[in-house]
Tab-separated table of C-alpha atoms and ligand atoms in Angstrom:
chain	number	residue	atom	x	y	z
A	1	MET	CA	129.654	102.318	100.305
A	2	VAL	CA	127.663	103.904	97.497
A	3	THR	CA	127.312	102.186	94.147
A	4	GLN	CA	125.508	103.038	90.998
A	5	VAL	CA	123.904	99.901	89.611
A	6	THR	CA	126.325	96.999	89.508
A	7	THR	CA	125.838	93.340	90.217
A	8	GLY	CA	128.040	90.581	91.502
A	9	ASN	CA	126.424	88.229	89.032
A	10	ASP	CA	127.929	87.969	85.579
A	11	ILE	CA	124.757	86.844	83.773
A	12	MET	CA	123.682	90.358	82.834
A	13	GLY	CA	120.078	91.209	82.300
A	14	TYR	CA	118.303	88.329	84.091
A	15	SER	CA	115.144	89.757	85.555
A	16	ILE	CA	112.448	88.691	87.980
A	17	ALA	CA	109.216	90.709	87.978
A	18	ILE	CA	106.985	90.657	91.057
A	19	ASP	CA	103.657	92.444	90.832
A	20	GLY	CA	100.736	92.519	93.203
A	21	PRO	CA	98.509	94.654	95.396
A	22	ALA	CA	99.573	96.725	98.410
A	23	GLY	CA	100.560	94.688	101.438
A	24	ALA	CA	101.027	91.344	99.650
A	25	GLY	CA	104.615	91.151	100.938
A	26	LYS	CA	106.307	91.967	97.623
A	27	SER	CA	109.186	93.981	99.051
A	28	THR	CA	110.100	91.492	101.820
A	29	ILE	CA	110.121	88.653	99.312
A	30	ALA	CA	111.842	90.564	96.500
A	31	LYS	CA	114.577	91.871	98.800
A	32	GLU	CA	115.419	88.410	100.112
A	33	ILE	CA	115.447	86.839	96.659
A	34	ALA	CA	117.744	89.599	95.398
A	35	ARG	CA	120.064	89.009	98.368
A	36	LYS	CA	120.167	85.245	97.786
A	37	LEU	CA	120.868	85.574	94.049
A	38	GLY	CA	123.207	88.588	94.264
A	39	PHE	CA	120.799	90.691	92.176
A	40	ILE	CA	119.758	94.315	92.566
A	41	TYR	CA	116.382	94.876	94.229
A	42	VAL	CA	114.383	97.617	92.515
A	43	ASP	CA	111.426	98.944	94.512
A	44	THR	CA	109.447	100.849	91.869
A	45	GLY	CA	106.773	101.938	94.368
A	46	ALA	CA	109.465	104.019	96.083
A	47	MET	CA	109.963	105.956	92.840
A	48	TYR	CA	106.231	106.781	92.585
A	49	ARG	CA	106.348	107.749	96.258
A	50	ALA	CA	109.339	110.078	95.697
A	51	MET	CA	107.455	111.694	92.816
A	52	ALA	CA	104.399	112.059	95.091
A	53	LEU	CA	106.550	113.735	97.741
A	54	PHE	CA	107.797	116.145	95.077
A	55	PHE	CA	104.167	117.072	94.223
A	56	LEU	CA	103.187	117.418	97.902
A	57	ARG	CA	106.136	119.722	98.565
A	58	ARG	CA	105.002	121.925	95.688
A	59	ASN	CA	101.408	121.915	96.967
A	60	ILE	CA	100.202	120.270	93.781
A	61	GLY	CA	96.789	118.660	94.281
A	62	GLU	CA	96.175	115.082	93.127
A	63	ASN	CA	93.638	116.340	90.565
A	64	ASP	CA	95.809	119.136	89.169
A	65	ILE	CA	96.616	117.243	85.979
A	66	LEU	CA	98.198	120.187	84.181
A	67	ARG	CA	100.734	120.866	86.909
A	68	ILE	CA	101.406	117.133	87.446
A	69	GLU	CA	102.151	116.666	83.736
A	70	GLN	CA	104.287	119.768	83.464
A	71	GLU	CA	106.162	119.656	86.717
A	72	CYS	CA	106.914	115.916	86.931
A	73	LYS	CA	109.464	116.610	84.214
A	74	GLU	CA	111.367	118.824	86.666
A	75	ALA	CA	111.672	116.152	89.378
A	76	LYS	CA	115.151	114.661	89.456
A	77	ILE	CA	114.716	111.127	90.774
A	78	THR	CA	117.775	108.879	90.932
A	79	ILE	CA	118.503	105.519	92.474
A	80	GLU	CA	121.672	104.529	94.279
A	81	TYR	CA	122.587	101.506	96.343
A	82	HIS	CA	124.130	102.098	99.765
A	83	ASN	CA	125.471	98.817	101.172
A	84	GLY	CA	122.946	96.938	99.047
A	85	GLU	CA	119.960	99.080	100.143
A	86	GLN	CA	118.069	101.038	97.493
A	87	VAL	CA	118.243	104.763	98.178
A	88	VAL	CA	115.886	107.097	96.322
A	89	LEU	CA	117.252	110.571	95.753
A	90	LEU	CA	114.892	113.440	94.995
A	91	ASP	CA	116.876	116.369	93.665
A	92	GLY	CA	119.930	114.855	95.342
A	93	GLU	CA	118.269	114.385	98.751
A	94	ASN	CA	117.879	110.888	100.248
A	95	VAL	CA	114.116	110.686	100.791
A	96	ASN	CA	113.879	107.047	101.950
A	97	GLY	CA	112.793	108.161	105.429
A	98	LEU	CA	110.083	110.503	104.131
A	99	ILE	CA	108.074	108.356	101.723
A	100	ARG	CA	106.759	105.503	103.878
A	101	ASN	CA	103.589	107.076	105.209
A	102	GLU	CA	99.900	106.984	104.265
A	103	GLN	CA	99.843	110.553	102.901
A	104	VAL	CA	102.647	109.896	100.432
A	105	GLY	CA	101.295	106.394	99.614
A	106	ASN	CA	97.855	107.732	98.761
A	107	MET	CA	99.330	110.595	96.708
A	108	ALA	CA	101.523	108.049	94.869
A	109	SER	CA	98.506	105.889	94.084
A	110	ALA	CA	96.549	108.931	92.855
A	111	THR	CA	99.306	110.495	90.728
A	112	SER	CA	100.672	107.243	89.284
A	113	ILE	CA	97.656	107.208	86.956
A	114	ASN	CA	99.267	110.032	84.994
A	115	GLU	CA	100.873	109.092	81.680
A	116	GLU	CA	103.778	111.563	81.928
A	117	VAL	CA	104.644	110.380	85.431
A	118	ARG	CA	104.622	106.753	84.279
A	119	LYS	CA	106.679	107.425	81.137
A	120	LYS	CA	109.394	109.064	83.152
A	121	LEU	CA	109.597	106.396	85.864
A	122	VAL	CA	109.204	103.402	83.537
A	123	SER	CA	112.183	104.521	81.473
A	124	LEU	CA	114.279	104.862	84.638
A	125	GLN	CA	113.222	101.334	85.662
A	126	GLN	CA	114.059	99.916	82.234
A	127	GLU	CA	117.494	101.567	82.350
A	128	LEU	CA	118.182	99.907	85.703
A	129	ALA	CA	117.130	96.484	84.390
A	130	ALA	CA	119.281	96.892	81.288
A	131	SER	CA	122.398	97.365	83.375
A	132	ALA	CA	122.050	94.617	85.993
A	133	CYS	CA	120.271	91.454	87.069
A	134	VAL	CA	117.213	92.645	88.959
A	135	VAL	CA	114.334	91.617	91.118
A	136	MET	CA	111.839	94.400	90.474
A	137	ASP	CA	108.532	94.796	92.267
A	138	GLY	CA	105.544	96.995	91.510
A	139	ARG	CA	102.191	96.924	89.741
A	140	ASP	CA	103.068	96.806	86.023
A	141	ILE	CA	106.483	95.169	85.891
A	142	GLY	CA	105.471	91.922	84.165
A	143	THR	CA	102.878	93.583	81.951
A	144	CYS	CA	104.665	96.760	80.901
A	145	VAL	CA	108.118	97.560	82.313
A	146	LEU	CA	109.783	94.182	81.700
A	147	PRO	CA	107.463	92.224	79.389
A	148	LYS	CA	110.344	89.805	78.677
A	149	ALA	CA	111.249	89.159	82.312
A	150	ASP	CA	112.691	85.678	82.863
A	151	VAL	CA	110.337	84.952	85.761
A	152	LYS	CA	107.054	86.742	86.436
A	153	ILE	CA	105.175	86.463	89.698
A	154	TYR	CA	101.787	87.852	90.665
A	155	LEU	CA	101.874	87.875	94.464
A	156	THR	CA	98.631	88.452	96.279
A	157	ALA	CA	96.853	87.712	99.565
A	158	ASP	CA	93.386	88.137	100.975
A	159	SER	CA	92.677	91.806	101.849
A	160	ARG	CA	91.960	90.902	105.491
A	161	VAL	CA	95.307	89.107	105.774
A	162	ARG	CA	97.108	92.062	104.195
A	163	ALA	CA	95.339	94.429	106.609
A	164	GLU	CA	96.332	92.244	109.578
A	165	ARG	CA	99.989	92.296	108.485
A	166	ARG	CA	99.920	96.078	108.178
A	167	TYR	CA	98.129	96.376	111.537
A	168	LEU	CA	100.851	94.327	113.274
A	169	GLU	CA	103.588	96.421	111.615
A	170	LEU	CA	101.975	99.661	112.841
A	171	GLN	CA	101.387	98.251	116.332
A	172	GLN	CA	105.043	97.273	116.570
A	173	LYS	CA	105.950	100.858	115.701
A	174	GLY	CA	103.575	102.072	118.438
A	175	VAL	CA	101.183	103.696	115.944
A	176	ALA	CA	97.506	103.598	116.998
A	177	CYS	CA	95.361	102.075	114.235
A	178	ASP	CA	92.128	100.287	113.460
A	179	LEU	CA	92.037	97.017	111.504
A	180	ASP	CA	88.780	97.727	109.640
A	181	THR	CA	90.000	101.165	108.550
A	182	ILE	CA	93.272	99.674	107.290
A	183	GLU	CA	91.359	97.046	105.295
A	184	GLU	CA	89.112	99.728	103.796
A	185	ASP	CA	92.212	101.738	102.751
A	186	ILE	CA	93.765	98.636	101.196
A	187	LYS	CA	90.600	97.866	99.215
A	188	GLU	CA	90.386	101.467	98.008
A	189	ARG	CA	94.029	101.387	96.880
A	190	ASP	CA	93.481	98.016	95.129
A	191	TYR	CA	90.491	99.413	93.288
A	192	ARG	CA	92.400	102.479	92.112
A	193	ASP	CA	95.530	100.540	91.084
A	194	MET	CA	93.494	97.875	89.243
A	195	ASN	CA	91.091	100.195	87.469
A	196	ARG	CA	93.244	103.028	86.179
A	197	LYS	CA	93.433	103.468	82.409
A	198	ILE	CA	97.200	103.207	81.975
A	199	SER	CA	99.057	100.063	83.063
A	200	PRO	CA	96.528	98.880	85.646
A	201	LEU	CA	97.582	96.255	88.145
A	202	LYS	CA	96.797	92.868	86.671
A	203	GLN	CA	98.384	89.457	86.377
A	204	ALA	CA	100.471	89.127	83.213
A	205	GLN	CA	99.368	86.201	81.063
A	206	ASP	CA	102.647	84.393	81.652
A	207	ALA	CA	102.942	85.255	85.364
A	208	VAL	CA	102.703	82.617	88.083
A	209	LEU	CA	100.051	83.411	90.678
A	210	ILE	CA	101.121	83.020	94.305
A	211	ASP	CA	98.515	83.594	97.008
A	212	SER	CA	100.504	84.130	100.201
A	213	SER	CA	97.469	84.276	102.537
A	214	LYS	CA	98.403	80.977	104.148
A	215	MET	CA	102.108	80.898	103.326
A	216	THR	CA	105.155	82.000	105.302
A	217	PRO	CA	107.648	84.348	103.590
A	218	ALA	CA	110.123	81.422	103.464
A	219	GLN	CA	107.616	79.278	101.550
A	220	VAL	CA	106.977	82.069	99.037
A	221	ILE	CA	110.718	82.596	98.569
A	222	ASP	CA	111.339	78.868	98.017
A	223	THR	CA	108.525	78.718	95.445
A	224	ILE	CA	110.033	81.593	93.468
A	225	LEU	CA	113.594	80.247	93.690
A	226	LEU	CA	112.356	76.949	92.298
A	227	LEU	CA	110.818	78.771	89.339
A	228	VAL	CA	114.128	80.587	88.783
A	229	GLU	CA	115.979	77.269	88.860
A	230	LYS	CA	113.544	75.840	86.299
A	231	THR	CA	114.552	78.557	83.824
A	232	GLY	CA	118.063	77.097	83.906
A	233	PHE	CA	119.549	79.854	86.065
A	234	LYS	CA	122.280	78.629	88.427
B	1	DC	O1	104.165	99.584	96.284
B	1	DC	P1	103.864	100.941	96.940
B	1	DC	O2	102.757	100.901	97.949
B	1	DC	O3	105.108	101.563	97.491
B	1	DC	O4	103.362	101.863	95.711
B	1	DC	C1	102.784	103.116	95.916
B	1	DC	C2	101.866	103.437	94.733
B	1	DC	O5	102.644	103.637	93.553
B	1	DC	C3	100.866	102.360	94.380
B	1	DC	O6	99.634	102.525	95.065
B	1	DC	C4	100.670	102.510	92.893
B	1	DC	C5	101.954	103.142	92.424
B	1	DC	N1	102.801	102.207	91.694
B	1	DC	C6	102.541	102.036	90.350
B	1	DC	O7	101.597	102.615	89.827
B	1	DC	N2	103.346	101.245	89.599
B	1	DC	C7	104.370	100.598	90.147
B	1	DC	N3	105.168	99.835	89.375
B	1	DC	C8	104.653	100.728	91.533
B	1	DC	C9	103.820	101.532	92.290
């Protein structure tokens, strides 16, 4: 079943923003909360990744600002939901299976600093949130995309813990990897995401900080659901 954005919930426009660094567990948590509440899960990182794939396919370098600014306007990125799963379409092609690798992730981190890229994707994200109840995760959701979100979370974890989680994931997939190298990559990505000029990753003033280093996903989910309940949402 393919749907454009619709929600089973009739309180339109309720939004939960979850920001945080790479590997903090945002998508696992956001997906489960969306499922429990009957909301749409919007993975904004996937949009930056689809845009990065578009640049890579055109052999555009991460420092080629002119081409990035010009050509990002030509990328047709759309979001659909197939049986509740977010599907990112790049020029009509489902690219979900092509964007979850280090090359695309690094290109996304490097090119997401560009103002034109951000303008285009932020307006798509705001359109999605205007038409449904959403749990949206990313780097600038509480600070920039949805400044009036009903609940804002800044989800983080120690870089070593995040590296260990990623290491286990890769091991389970049979991919050879080195823990120290993964941690270095994570720290580099954090630095870039937190220090860019436009919409850097930071905790919104009214966001609740959750450090998941010593928490299970279930504990994080319960904490967030409690915050949702406190806003009067049933
Ligand atoms: O969450 P992720 O690893 O899929 O995101 C990939 C990159 O996209 C991330 O390093 C920075 C960028 N990004 C962003 O700038 N703003 C967002 N809201 C989401 C992701």
